[in-house]
Coordinates of C-alpha atoms and ligand atoms in Angstrom, one line a residue:
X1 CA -5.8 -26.5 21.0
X2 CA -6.9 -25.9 17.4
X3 CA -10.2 -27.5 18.5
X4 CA -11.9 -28.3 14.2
X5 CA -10.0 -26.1 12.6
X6 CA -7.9 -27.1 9.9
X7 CA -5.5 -24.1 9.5
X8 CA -4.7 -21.0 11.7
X9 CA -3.8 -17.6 10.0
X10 CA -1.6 -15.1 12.5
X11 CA -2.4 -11.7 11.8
X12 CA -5.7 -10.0 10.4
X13 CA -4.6 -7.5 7.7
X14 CA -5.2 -7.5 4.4
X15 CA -2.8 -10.3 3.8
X16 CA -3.8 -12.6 6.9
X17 CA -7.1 -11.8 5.8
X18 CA -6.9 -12.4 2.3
X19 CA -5.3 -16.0 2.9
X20 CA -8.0 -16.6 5.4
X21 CA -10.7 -16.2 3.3
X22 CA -9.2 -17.6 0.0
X23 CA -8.7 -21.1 2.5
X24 CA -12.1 -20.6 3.5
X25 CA -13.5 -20.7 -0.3
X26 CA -12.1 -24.1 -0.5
X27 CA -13.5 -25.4 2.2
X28 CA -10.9 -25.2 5.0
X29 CA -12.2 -24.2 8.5
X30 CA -10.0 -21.3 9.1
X31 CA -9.1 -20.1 12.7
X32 CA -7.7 -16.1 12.6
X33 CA -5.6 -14.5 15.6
X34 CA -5.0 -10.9 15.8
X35 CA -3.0 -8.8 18.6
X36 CA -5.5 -5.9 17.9
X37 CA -9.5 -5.6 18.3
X38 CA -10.1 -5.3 14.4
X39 CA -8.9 -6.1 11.3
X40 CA -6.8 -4.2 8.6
X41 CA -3.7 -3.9 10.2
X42 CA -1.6 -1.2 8.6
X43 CA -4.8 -0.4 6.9
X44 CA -7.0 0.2 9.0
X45 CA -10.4 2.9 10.5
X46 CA -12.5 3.3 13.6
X47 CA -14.7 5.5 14.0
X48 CA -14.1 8.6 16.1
X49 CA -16.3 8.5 19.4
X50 CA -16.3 12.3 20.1
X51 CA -17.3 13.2 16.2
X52 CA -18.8 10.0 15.1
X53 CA -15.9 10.2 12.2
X54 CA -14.5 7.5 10.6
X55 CA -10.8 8.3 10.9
X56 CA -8.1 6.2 8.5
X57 CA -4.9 5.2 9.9
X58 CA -3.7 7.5 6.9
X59 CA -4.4 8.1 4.1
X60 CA -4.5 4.9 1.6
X61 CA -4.6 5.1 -2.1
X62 CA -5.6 1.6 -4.2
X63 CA -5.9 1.3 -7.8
X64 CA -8.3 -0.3 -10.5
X65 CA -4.9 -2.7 -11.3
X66 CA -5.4 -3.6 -7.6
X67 CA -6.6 -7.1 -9.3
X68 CA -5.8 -9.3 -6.3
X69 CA -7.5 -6.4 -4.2
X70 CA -10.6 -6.7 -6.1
X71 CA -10.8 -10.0 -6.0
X72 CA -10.4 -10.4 -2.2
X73 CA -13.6 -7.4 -2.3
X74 CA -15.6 -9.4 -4.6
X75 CA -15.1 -12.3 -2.2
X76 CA -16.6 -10.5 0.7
X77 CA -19.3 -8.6 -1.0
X78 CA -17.8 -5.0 -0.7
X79 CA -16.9 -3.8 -4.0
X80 CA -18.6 -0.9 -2.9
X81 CA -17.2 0.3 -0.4
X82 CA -14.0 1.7 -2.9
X83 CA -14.9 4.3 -5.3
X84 CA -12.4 4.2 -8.7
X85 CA -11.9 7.1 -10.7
X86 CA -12.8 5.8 -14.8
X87 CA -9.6 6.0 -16.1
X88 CA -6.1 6.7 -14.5
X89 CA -6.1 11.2 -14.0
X90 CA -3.6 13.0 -11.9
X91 CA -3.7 16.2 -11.8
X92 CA -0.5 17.9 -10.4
X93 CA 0.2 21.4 -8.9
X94 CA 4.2 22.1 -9.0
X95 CA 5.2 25.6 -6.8
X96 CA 6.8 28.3 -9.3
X97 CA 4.9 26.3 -12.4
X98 CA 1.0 26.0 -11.5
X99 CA -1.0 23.2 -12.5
X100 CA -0.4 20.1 -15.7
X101 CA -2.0 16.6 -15.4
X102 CA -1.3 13.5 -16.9
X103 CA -4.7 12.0 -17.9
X104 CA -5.3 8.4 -20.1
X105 CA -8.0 8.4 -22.3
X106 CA -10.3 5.3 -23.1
X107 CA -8.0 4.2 -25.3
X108 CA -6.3 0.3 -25.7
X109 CA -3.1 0.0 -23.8
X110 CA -0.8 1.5 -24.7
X111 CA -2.6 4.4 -26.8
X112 CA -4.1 4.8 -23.4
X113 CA -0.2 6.5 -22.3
X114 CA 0.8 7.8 -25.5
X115 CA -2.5 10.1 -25.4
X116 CA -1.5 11.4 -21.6
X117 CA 2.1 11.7 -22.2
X118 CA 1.2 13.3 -25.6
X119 CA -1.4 15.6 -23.4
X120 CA 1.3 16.7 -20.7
X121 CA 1.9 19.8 -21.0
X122 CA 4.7 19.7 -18.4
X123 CA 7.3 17.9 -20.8
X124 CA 9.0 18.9 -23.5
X125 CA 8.7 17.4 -27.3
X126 CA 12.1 15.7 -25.9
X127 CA 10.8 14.2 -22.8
X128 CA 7.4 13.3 -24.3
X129 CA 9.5 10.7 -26.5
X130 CA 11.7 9.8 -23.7
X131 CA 8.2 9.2 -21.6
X132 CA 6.8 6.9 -24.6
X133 CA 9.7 4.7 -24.9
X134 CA 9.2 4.1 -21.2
X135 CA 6.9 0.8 -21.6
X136 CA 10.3 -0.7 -23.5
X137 CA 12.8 1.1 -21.2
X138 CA 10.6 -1.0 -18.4
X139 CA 10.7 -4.6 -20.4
X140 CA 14.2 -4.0 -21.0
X141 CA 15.0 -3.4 -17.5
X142 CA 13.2 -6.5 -16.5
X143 CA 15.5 -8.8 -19.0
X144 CA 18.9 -7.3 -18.1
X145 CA 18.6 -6.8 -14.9
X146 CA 15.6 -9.4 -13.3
X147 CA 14.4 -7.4 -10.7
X148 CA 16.4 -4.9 -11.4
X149 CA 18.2 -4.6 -7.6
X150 CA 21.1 -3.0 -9.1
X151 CA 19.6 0.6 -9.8
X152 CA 17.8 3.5 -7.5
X153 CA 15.1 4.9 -9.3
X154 CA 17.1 8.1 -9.7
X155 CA 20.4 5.9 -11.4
X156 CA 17.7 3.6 -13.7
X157 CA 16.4 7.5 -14.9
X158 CA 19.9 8.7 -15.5
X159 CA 21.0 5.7 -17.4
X160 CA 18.1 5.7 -20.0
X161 CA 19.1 9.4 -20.5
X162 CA 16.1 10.6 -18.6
X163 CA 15.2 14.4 -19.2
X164 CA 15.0 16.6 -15.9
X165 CA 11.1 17.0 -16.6
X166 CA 10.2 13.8 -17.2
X167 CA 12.2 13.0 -13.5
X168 CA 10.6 15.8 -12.0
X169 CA 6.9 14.1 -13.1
X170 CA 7.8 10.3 -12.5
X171 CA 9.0 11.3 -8.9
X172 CA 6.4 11.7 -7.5
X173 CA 4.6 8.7 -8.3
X174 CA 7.9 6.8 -7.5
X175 CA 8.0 8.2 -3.9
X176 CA 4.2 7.6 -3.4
X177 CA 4.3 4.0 -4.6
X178 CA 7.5 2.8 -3.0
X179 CA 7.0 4.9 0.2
X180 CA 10.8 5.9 -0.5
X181 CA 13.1 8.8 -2.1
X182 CA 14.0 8.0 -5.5
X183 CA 17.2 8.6 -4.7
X184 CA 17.5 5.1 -2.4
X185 CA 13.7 3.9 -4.4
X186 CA 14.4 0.4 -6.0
X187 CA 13.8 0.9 -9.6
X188 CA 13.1 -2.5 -10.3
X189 CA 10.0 -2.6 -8.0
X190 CA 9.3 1.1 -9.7
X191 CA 9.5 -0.3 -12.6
X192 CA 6.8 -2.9 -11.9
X193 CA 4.3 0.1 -11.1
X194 CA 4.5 1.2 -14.4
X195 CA 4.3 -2.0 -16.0
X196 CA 0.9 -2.2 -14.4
X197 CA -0.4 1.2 -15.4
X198 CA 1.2 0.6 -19.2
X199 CA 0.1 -2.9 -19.0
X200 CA -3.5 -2.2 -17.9
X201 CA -6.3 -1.9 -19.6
X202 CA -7.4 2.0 -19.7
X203 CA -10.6 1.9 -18.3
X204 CA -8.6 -0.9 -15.6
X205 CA -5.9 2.4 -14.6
X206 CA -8.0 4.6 -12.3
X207 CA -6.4 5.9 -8.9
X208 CA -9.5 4.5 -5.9
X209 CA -10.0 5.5 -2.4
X210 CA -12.0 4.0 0.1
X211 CA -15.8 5.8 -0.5
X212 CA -16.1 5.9 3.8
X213 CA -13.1 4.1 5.8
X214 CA -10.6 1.5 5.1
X215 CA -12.0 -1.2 7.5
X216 CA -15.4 -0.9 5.1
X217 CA -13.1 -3.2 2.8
X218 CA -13.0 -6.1 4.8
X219 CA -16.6 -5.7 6.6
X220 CA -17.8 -9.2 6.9
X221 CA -14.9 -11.0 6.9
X222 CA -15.8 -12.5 10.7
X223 CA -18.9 -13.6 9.3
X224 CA -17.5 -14.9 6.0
X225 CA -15.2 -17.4 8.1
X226 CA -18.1 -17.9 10.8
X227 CA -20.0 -19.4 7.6
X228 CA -17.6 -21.8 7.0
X229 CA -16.7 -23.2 9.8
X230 CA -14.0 -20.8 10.9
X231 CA -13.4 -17.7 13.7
X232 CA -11.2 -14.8 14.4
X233 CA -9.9 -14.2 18.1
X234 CA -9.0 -10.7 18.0
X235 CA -7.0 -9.0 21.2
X236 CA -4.9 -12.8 20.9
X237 CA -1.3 -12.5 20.6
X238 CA 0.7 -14.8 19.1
X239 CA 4.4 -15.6 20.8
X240 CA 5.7 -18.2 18.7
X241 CA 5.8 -20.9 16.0
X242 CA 6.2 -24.4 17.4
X243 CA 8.1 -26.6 14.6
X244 CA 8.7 -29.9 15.2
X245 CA 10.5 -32.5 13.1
X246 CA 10.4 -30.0 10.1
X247 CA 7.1 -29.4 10.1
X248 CA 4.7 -26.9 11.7
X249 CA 3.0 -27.5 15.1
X250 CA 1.4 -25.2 16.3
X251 CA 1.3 -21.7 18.1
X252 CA 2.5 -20.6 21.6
X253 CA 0.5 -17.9 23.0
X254 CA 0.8 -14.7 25.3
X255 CA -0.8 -15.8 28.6
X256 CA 0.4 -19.7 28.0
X257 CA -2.0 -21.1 26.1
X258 CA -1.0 -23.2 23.2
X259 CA -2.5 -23.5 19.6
X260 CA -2.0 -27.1 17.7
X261 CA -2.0 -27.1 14.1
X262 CA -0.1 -28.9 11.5
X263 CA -1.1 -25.5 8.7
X264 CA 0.1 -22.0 9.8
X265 CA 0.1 -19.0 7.5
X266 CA 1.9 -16.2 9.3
X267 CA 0.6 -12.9 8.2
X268 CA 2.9 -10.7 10.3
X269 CA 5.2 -7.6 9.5
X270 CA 8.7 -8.6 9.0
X271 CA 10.2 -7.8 12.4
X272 CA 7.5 -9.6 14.0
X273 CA 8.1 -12.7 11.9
X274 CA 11.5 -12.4 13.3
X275 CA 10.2 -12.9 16.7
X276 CA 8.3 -15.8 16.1
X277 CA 10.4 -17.9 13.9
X278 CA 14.3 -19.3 14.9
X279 CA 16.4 -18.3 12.0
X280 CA 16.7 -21.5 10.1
X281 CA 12.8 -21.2 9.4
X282 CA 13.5 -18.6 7.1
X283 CA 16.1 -20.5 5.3
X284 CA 18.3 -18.0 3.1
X285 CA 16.0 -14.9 3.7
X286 CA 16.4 -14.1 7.9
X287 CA 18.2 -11.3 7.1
X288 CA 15.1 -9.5 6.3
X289 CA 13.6 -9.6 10.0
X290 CA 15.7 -6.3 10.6
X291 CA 14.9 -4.5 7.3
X292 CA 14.6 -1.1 8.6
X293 CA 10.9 0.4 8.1
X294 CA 9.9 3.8 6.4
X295 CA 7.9 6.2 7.7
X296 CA 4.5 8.2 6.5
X297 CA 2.6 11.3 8.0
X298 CA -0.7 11.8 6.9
X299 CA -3.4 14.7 8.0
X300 CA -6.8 15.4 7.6
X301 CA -7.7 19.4 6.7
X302 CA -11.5 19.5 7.2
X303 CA -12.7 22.8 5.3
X304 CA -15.8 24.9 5.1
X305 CA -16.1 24.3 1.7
X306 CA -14.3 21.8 -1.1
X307 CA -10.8 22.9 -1.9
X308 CA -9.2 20.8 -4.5
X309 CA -10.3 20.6 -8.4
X310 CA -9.9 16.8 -8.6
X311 CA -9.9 13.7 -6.3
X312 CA -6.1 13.4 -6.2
X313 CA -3.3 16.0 -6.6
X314 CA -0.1 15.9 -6.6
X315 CA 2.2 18.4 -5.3
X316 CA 5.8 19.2 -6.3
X317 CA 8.3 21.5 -4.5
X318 CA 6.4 21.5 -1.0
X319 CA 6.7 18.9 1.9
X320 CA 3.0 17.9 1.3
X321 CA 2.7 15.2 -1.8
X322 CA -0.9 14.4 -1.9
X323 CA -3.8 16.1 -1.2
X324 CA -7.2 13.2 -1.6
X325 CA -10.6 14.8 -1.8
X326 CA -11.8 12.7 1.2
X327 CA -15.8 14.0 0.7
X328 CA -18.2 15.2 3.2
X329 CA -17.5 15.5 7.4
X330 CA -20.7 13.3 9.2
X331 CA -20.5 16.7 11.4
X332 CA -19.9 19.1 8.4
X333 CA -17.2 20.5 6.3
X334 CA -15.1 18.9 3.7
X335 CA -12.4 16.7 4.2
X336 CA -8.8 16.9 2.6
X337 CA -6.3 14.4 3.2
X338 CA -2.6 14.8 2.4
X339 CA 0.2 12.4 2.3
X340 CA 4.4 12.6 3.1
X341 CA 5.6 9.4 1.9
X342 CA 9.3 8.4 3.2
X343 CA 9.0 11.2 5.9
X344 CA 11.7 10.7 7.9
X345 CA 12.0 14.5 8.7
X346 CA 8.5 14.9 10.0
X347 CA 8.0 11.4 11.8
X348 CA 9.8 13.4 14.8
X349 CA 8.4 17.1 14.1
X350 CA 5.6 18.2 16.4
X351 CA 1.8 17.7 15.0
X352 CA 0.9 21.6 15.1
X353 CA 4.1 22.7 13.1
X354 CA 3.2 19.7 10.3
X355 CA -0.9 21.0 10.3
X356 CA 0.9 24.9 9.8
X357 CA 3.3 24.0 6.7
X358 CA 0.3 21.7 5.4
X359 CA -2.1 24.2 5.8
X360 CA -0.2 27.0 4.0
X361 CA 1.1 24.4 1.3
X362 CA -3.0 23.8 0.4
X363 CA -3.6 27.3 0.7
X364 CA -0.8 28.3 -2.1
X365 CA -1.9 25.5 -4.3
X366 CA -5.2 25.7 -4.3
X367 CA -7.1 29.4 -4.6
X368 CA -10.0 28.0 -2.7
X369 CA -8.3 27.0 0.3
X370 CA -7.8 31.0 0.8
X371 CA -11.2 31.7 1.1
X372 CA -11.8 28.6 3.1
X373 CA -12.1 28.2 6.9
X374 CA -10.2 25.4 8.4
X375 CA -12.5 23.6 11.1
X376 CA -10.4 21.3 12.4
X377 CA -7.0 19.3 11.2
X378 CA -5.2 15.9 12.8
X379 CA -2.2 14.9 12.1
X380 CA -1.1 11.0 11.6
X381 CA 2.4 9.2 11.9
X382 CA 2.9 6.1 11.2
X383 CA 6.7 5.3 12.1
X384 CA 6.4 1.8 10.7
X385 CA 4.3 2.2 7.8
X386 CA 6.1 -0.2 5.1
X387 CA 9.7 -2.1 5.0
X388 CA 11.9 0.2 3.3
X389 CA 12.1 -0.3 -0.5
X390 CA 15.7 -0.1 -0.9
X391 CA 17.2 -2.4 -3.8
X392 CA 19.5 -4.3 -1.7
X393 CA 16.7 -5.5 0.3
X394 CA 14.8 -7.1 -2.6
X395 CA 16.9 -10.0 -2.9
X396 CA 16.2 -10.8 0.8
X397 CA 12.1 -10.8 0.4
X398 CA 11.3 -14.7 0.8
X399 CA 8.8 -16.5 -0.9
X400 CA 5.5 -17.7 1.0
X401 CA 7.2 -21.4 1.0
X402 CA 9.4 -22.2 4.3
X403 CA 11.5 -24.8 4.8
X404 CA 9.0 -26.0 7.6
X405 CA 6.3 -28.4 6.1
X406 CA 2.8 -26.4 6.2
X407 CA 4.7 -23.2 7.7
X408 CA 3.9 -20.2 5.1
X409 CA 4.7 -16.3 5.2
X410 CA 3.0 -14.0 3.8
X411 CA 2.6 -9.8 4.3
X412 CA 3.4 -6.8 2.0
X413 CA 7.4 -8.0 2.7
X414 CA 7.3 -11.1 1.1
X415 CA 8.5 -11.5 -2.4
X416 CA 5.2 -10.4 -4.2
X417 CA 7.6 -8.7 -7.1
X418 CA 5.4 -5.3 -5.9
X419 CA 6.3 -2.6 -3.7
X420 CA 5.0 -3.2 0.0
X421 CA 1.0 -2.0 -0.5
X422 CA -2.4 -3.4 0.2
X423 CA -2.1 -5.0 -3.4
X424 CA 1.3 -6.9 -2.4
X425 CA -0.3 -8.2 0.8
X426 CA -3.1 -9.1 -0.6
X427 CA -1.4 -11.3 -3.7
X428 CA 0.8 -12.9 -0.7
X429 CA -2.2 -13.8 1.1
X430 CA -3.5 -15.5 -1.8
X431 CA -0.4 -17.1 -2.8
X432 CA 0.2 -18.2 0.9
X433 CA -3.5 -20.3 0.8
X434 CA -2.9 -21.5 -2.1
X435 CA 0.1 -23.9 -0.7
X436 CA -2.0 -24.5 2.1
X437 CA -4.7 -25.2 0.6
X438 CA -2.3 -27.7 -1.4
X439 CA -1.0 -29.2 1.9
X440 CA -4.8 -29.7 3.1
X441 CA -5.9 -31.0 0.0
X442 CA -9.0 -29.0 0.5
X443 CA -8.6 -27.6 -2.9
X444 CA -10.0 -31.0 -4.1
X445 CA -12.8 -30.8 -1.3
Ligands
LIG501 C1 -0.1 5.5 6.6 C2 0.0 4.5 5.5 C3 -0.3 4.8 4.2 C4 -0.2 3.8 3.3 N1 -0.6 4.1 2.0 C5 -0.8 3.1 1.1 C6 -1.4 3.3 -0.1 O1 -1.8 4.5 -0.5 N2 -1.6 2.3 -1.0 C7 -1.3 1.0 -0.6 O2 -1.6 0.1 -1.4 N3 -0.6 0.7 0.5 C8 -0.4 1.7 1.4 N4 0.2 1.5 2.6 C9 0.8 0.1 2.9 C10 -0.3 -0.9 3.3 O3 -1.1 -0.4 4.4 C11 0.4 -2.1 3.8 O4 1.3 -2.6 2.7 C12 -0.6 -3.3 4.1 O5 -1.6 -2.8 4.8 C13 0.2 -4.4 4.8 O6 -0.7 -5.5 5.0 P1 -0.1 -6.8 5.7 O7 -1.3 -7.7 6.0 O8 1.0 -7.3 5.0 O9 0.5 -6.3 7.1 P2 -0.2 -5.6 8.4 O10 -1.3 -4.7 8.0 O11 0.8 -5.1 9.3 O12 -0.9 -6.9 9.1 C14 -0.3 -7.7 10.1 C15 -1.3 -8.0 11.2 O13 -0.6 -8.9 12.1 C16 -1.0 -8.5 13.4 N5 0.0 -9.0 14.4 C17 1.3 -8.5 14.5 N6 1.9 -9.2 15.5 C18 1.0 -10.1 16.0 C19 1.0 -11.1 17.0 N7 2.1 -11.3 17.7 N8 -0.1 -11.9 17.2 C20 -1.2 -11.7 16.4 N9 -1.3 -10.8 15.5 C21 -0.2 -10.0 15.2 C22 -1.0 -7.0 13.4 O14 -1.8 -6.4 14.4 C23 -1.7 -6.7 12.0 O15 -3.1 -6.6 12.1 C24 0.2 2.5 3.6 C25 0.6 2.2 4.9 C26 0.5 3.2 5.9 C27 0.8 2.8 7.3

C-alpha cells in the first residue's frame, strides 16, 4: 500500500533522488525505494570501518556547469560539501613531451577559450585556429546533424580537418566525459561538453570534486523528504511496474508485498528498467534495455607526501588518464586518485598488476612521486559504470514521458542530450518531477 503518499520514486541515486526532492518542494509526499542501504547509486561512499576512510565508489569528477547539480545541492543544503576549482584549469602531463595546460582566464565567454587555446603551448599556430573555430564547428554540428548520431568523435575531428595535436588534447577530455574511446565516442554528445565549457560563463567552468565523499552530496535527503511528509525504504527491492488500463498502478515487490500508486518515477539503470517494465511501456525506445555498459577502474595511491602540482592532471600515452588530488588520509598520507575511463582491458586484469602500472605511470609523471613512499593503494572496478555512449544508441535514449499515464523514467540513460554523468541524472530527475508534479497538480499546491 502507498499508505499518504502521493508518488513513489524507485531508485535513490542522484536521479531518483533529484526527482524526489524536486516533487517534495512542491508539496508532494514522496515515498523513495532503494535495493541498497544508502543513497548515490553509481555515485556513491561509505566510510571504511578498518581506517575510518571515506572510500568513493571511484573516482567522480563534477563541474561548475553542473547547473542542475547545483541546484539539487542548494536544495539540500550541501553546497559545501563540493569544492570547484575558480575557473576551468587542466593541467596535462603527455609521456615523451612533459607538461602543457589548457587554463581560461576570467574572461567573458568565449574570450575565456580563446585566452587558453591561445596559452596552450601544446598546439601549433595551426591547431590553435582550428581549436578557436571549435565553438562554430560545435553549433554547426548541432544544425546539420541534430544530435549529431552520425559521427564518432574521431570521424567529426577528421571531417573539420582536425590537426593531430589538437586530437591528441581533446581526447582526453572526450574519453573522460563520454566514458568511451573516441574512436566509437558519439560526437554529438561530445560536442554538447564543449558547448557547455564554450557556453559557460568563465568563472561558471571550473572542474569540482567532492571536498570528503560522494554521499556528502546528498546528506539530508531522508530528512528533507521526512519534512515533507515523505520516506525512503532503503534495502527494498522493487520487482515490477503494475500498469493497468494505461496507467500506472503501482509496484510489486521482492518478498510479495505490493505498492499502490497512480505516480511512479523509475529511477533505475537501463537494464533494470528492462526488468520492470513489458516492452510496450517503453513505446519506440525498448531497445535500449540491452545497451551494453562501459566500464571504469579507479584507484586510490595514498602517499607520504603530495605528489601532483594541481588538483587534476591529465595524462596522455599511459593507461592511467587522471590523477585527482584527493587531500589528506584521516589516518595520514596524501591521497591520489586516478581514473581509466572505457577500460575494457583492465575491468578483467588483476588489482595488484593495475596498482604496479599505476604506480610507475605517477612515478614518471610526477618527480615527487619518486621520492614518495606509497602507504597503501586499492583498486576499484566498476563493470557497469555508465551505458555505453556509442552514436547509434542515442536515438534509442527515451524521454521521461511513457506511454503509461503517470509512469516516468528517468536516470543518466534517458534522453538528457548529455553524456550519462551525475549532471544527466540529475536534469532527468528534475525533468521526470516536473511531469509528475503536473499529473499531481501539486505544482499549483
Ligand atoms: C566509477 C565511476 C566514475 C564516474 N565518474 C563520473 C564523473 O567523473 N562525473 C560524472 O558526472 N559522472 C560520473 N560517473 C557516472 C555517474 O556516476 C552516473 O551517471 C550517475 O551516478 C547515474 O545516476 P542514476 O541515478 O541515473 O543511476 P544509479 O546511480 O545507477 O541509480 C539507480 C538506483 O536504483 C537502484 N535500484 C536498482 N534496481 C533497483 C530495484 N530493483 N529496486 C530498488 N532500487 C533499485 C540502485 O541501487 C541505484 O541506487 C561515474 C560512474 C562510475 C561508476
Amino acid at each position: 500500500m502507498s499508505g499518504s503518499f502521493d508518488a513513489v520514486v524507485v531508485g535513490a541515486g542522484f536521479a531518483g533522488v533529484a526527482a524526489a526532492t524536486s516533487l517534495a518542494e512542491e508539496g508532494a509526499r514522496v515515498l523513495v525505494l532503494e535495493t541498497r542501504q544508502r543513497p548515490g547509486g553509481r555515485a556513491t561512499s561509505w566510510v571504511d570501518p578498518a581506517t575510518g576512510e571515506v572510500e568513493d565508489n571511484g573516482q567522480h569528477v563534477l563541474a561548475s556547469f553542473y547547473a542542475e547539480t547545483l541546484r539539487l545541492l542548494r536544495r539540500l543544503g550541501t553546497e559545501e560539501a563540493l569544492t570547484a576549482d575558480r575557473t576551468f584549469h587542466l593541467r596535462l602531463w603527455e609521456r615523451g613531451r612533459g607538461s602543457f595546460q589548457l587554463r581560461c582566464p576570467d574572461l567573458p565567454a568565449p574570450f575565456h577559450w580563446v585566452a587558453a587555446v591561445g596559452t596552450c603551448d601544446r598546439l601549433s599556430a595551426r591547431s590553435r585556429l582550428r581549436a578557436l573555430d571549435l565553438p562554430r564547428q560545435v553549433r554547426a554540428l548541432f544544425e546539420r546533424n541534430g544530435d549529431g548520431s552520425r559521427f564518432t568523435v574521431e570521424s567529426w575531428l577528421r571531417e573539420i580537418g582536425g590537426t593531430e595535436d589538437l586530437a591528441a588534447v581533446l581526447r582526453p577530455i572526450a574519453l573522460a566525459s563520454l566514458n568511451e574511446t573516441p574512436r566509437e565516442g558519439s560526437a554529438g554528445l561530445f560536442a554538447r561538453v564543449l558547448d557547455r565549457v564554450f557556453q559557460a560563463p568563465a568563472r561558471a567552468s571550473g572542474l569540482a570534486l567532492p571536498r570528503r565523499g560522494l554521499t556528502d552530496l546528498l546528506h539530508g535527503f531522508e530528512g528533507f523528504l521526512a519534512a515533507r511528509g515523505g520516506e525512503v525504504r532503503y534495502r527494498t527491492t522493487v520487482l515490477g511496474v503494475r500498469v493497468e488500463a494505461g496507467r500506472a498502478a503501482g509496484l510489486s515487490l521482492l518478498g510479495g508485498a505490493r505498492i499502490d500508486s497512480g505516480c511512479v518515477v523509475l529511477a533505475v539503470p537501463h537494464d533494470r528498467a528492462g526488468w520492470m517494465l513489458e516492452p510496450e511501456h517503453f513505446g519506440a525506445y525498448h531497445g535500449i534495455t540491452r545497451a551494453p555498459w562501459s566500464p571504469i577502474v579507479s584507484t586510490l595511491n595514498v602517499y607520504d607526501r603530495p605528489i601532483l602540482p594541481s588538483r587534476f592532471v591529465g595524462l596522455l600515452g599511459t593507461r592511467t588518464q587522471w590523477a585527482l588530488d584527493r587531500g589528506q588520509a584521516a589516518t595520514g598520507g596524501y591521497r591520489v586518485g586516478t581514473v581509466r575511463s572505457a577500460a575494457f582491458e583492465d575491468e578483467d586484469r588483476p588489482a595488484d598488476s593495475i596498482l604496479d602500472e599505476t604506480t610507475r605511470e605517477l612515478a614518471e609523471a610526477f618527480p615527487e612521486a619518486r621520492e614518495a613512499r606509497l602507504l597503501r593503494a586499492r583498486v576499484y572496478k566498476e563493470r557497469h559504470a555508465t551505458m555505453r555512449s556509442l552514436p547509434e544508441l542515442q536515438p534509442l535514449r527515451p524521454p521521461a514521458e511513457t506511454p503509461a499515464r503517470g509512469l516516468f523514467l528517468a536516470g543518466d540513460w534517458t534522453a538528457t542530450g548529455l553524456p550519462p554523468t551525475i549532471e544527466g541524472a540529475v536534469l532527468s530527475g528534475h525533468r521526470a518531477a516536473a511531469l509528475a508534479s503536473a499529473v499531481l497538480g501539486t505544482a499549483a499546491r
